[in-house]
mmCIF file of C-alpha atoms in Angstrom:
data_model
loop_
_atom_site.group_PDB
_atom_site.id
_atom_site.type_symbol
_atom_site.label_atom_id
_atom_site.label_comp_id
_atom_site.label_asym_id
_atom_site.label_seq_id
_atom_site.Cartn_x
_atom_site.Cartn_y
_atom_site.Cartn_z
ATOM 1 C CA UNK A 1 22.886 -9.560 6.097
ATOM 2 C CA UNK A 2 24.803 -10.040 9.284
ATOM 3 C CA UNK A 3 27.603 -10.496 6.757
ATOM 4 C CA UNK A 4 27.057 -7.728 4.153
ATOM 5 C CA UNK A 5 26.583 -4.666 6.980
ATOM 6 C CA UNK A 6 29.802 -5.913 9.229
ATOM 7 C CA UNK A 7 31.430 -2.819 8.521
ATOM 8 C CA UNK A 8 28.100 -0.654 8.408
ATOM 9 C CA UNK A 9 26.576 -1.809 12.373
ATOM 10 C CA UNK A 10 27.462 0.471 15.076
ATOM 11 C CA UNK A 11 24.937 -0.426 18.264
ATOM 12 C CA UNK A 12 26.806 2.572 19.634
ATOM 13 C CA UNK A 13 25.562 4.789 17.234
ATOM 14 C CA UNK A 14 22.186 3.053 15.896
ATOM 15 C CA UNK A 15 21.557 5.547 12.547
ATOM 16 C CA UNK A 16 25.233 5.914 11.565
ATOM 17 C CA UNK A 17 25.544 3.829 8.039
ATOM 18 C CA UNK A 18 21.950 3.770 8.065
ATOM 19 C CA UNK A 19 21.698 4.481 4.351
ATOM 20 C CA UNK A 20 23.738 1.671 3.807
ATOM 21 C CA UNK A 21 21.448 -0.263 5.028
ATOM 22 C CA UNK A 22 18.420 0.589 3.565
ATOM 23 C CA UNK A 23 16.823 -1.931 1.449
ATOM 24 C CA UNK A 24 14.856 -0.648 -1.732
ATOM 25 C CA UNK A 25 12.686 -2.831 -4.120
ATOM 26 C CA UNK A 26 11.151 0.148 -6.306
ATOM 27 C CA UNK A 27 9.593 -1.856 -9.741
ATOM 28 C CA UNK A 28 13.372 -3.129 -9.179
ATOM 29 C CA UNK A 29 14.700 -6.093 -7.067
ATOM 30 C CA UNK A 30 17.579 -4.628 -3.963
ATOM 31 C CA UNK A 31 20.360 -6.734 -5.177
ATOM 32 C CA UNK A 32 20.406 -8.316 -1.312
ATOM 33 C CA UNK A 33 16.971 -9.608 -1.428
ATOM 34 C CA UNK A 34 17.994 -11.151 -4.762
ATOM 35 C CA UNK A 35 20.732 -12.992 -3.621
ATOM 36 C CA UNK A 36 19.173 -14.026 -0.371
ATOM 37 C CA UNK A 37 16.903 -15.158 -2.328
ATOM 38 C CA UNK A 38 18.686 -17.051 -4.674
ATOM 39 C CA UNK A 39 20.008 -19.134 -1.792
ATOM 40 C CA UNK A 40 17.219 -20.366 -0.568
ATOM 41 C CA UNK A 41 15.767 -21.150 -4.496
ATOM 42 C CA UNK A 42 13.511 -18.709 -4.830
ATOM 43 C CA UNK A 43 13.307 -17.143 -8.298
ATOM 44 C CA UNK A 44 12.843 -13.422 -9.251
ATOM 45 C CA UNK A 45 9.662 -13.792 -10.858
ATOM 46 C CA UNK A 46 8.701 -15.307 -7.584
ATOM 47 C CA UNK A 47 10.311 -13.516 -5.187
ATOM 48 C CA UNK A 48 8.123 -10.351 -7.706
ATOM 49 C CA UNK A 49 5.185 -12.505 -6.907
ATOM 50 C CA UNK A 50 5.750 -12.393 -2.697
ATOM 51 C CA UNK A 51 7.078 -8.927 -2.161
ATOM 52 C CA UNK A 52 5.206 -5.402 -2.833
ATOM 53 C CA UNK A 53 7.065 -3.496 -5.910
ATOM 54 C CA UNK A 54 7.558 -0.460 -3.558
ATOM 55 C CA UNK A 55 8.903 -1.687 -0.117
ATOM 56 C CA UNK A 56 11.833 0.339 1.966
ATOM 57 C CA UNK A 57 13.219 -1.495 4.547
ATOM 58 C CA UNK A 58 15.935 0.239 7.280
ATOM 59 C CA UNK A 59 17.800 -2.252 9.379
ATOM 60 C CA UNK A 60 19.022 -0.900 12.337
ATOM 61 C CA UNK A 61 21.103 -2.421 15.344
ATOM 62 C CA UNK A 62 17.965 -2.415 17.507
ATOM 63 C CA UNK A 63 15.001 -1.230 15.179
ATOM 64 C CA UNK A 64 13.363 -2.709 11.725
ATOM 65 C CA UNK A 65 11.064 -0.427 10.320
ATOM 66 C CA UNK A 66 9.231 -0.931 6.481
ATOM 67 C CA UNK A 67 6.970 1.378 4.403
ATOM 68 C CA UNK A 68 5.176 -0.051 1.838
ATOM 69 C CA UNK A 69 4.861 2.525 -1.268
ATOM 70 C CA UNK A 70 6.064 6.126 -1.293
ATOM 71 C CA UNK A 71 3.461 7.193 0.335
ATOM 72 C CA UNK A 72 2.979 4.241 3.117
ATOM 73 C CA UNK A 73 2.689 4.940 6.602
ATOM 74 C CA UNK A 74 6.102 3.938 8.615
ATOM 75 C CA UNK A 75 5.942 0.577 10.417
ATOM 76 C CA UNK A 76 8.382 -0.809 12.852
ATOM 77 C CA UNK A 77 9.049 -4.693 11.995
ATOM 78 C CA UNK A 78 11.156 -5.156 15.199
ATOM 79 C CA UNK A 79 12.417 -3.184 18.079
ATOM 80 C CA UNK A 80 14.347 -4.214 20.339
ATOM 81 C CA UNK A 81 13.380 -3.418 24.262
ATOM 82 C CA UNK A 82 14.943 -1.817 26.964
ATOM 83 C CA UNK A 83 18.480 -2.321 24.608
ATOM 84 C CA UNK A 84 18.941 0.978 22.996
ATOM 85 C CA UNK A 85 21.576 3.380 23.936
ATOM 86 C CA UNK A 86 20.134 6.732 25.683
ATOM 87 C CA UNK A 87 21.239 8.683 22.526
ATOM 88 C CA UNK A 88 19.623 7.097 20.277
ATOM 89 C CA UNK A 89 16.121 7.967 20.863
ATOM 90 C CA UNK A 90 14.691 11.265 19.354
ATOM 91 C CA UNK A 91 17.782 11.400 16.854
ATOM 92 C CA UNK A 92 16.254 12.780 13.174
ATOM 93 C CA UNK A 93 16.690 9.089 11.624
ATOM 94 C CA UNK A 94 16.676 8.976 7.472
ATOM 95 C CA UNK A 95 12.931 6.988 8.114
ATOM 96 C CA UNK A 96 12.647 10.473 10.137
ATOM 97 C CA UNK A 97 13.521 13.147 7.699
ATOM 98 C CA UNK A 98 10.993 11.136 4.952
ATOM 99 C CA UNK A 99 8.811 12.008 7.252
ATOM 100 C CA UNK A 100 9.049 15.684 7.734
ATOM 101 C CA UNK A 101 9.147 16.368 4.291
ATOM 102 C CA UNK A 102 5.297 14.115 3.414
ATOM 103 C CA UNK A 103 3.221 16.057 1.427
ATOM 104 C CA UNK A 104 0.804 13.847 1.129
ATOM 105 C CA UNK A 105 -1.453 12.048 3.936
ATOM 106 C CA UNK A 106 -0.013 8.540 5.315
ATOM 107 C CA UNK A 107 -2.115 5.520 3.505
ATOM 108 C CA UNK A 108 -2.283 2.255 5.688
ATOM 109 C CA UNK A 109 -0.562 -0.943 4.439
ATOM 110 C CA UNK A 110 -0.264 -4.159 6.579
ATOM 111 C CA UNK A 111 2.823 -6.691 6.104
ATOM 112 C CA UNK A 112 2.856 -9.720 7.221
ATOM 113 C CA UNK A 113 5.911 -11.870 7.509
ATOM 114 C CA UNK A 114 5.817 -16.021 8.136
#
């Protein structure tokens, strides 16, 4: 990853090229997660097998967040403390605008990473 988003990480600026790194497995495997996989020899029918077949994942410089579904409540991974620049916080993130624009109540997923 650290590779792949070299040109897309800005600590400075925490959401800029944030939809660049957004990582989507919708019924169809993010090509990242594939070859990550891949690497480590894990197959697709098994990497189908360990993942949900709606998960969004945003990496940013000092925040993970994943929602499981479309309609999955937000849930930061990681967060960095005490690291983030001053104007980052409150900024209308993409995660964010999903947000305003739910119709439909949050439903509660839990993911659990070893």
């Amino acid at each position: 990853l650290a590779e792949h988003y070299k040109h897309h990480w800005f600590p400075e600026k925490p959401f800029k090229g944030s939809g660049y790194r957004c990582i989507r497995i919708n019924h169809k495997m993010d090509p990242i997660i594939s070859k990550a996989a891949s690497q480590i020899g894990l197959s697709l029918p098994q990497l189908y097998q360990l993942l949900p077949s709606e998960l969004t994942l945003w990496v940013d410089p000092y925040e993970v967040s994943y929602r499981i579904g479309e309609d999955g409540s937000i849930c930061v991974l990681y967060e960095a403390t005490g690291t983030k620049p001053a104007s980052s916080y409150g900024m209308l993130t993409c995660k964010n605008q999903l947000m305003l624009g739910r119709t439909s109540p949050s439903k509660n997923y839990i993911m659990t990473v070893s």
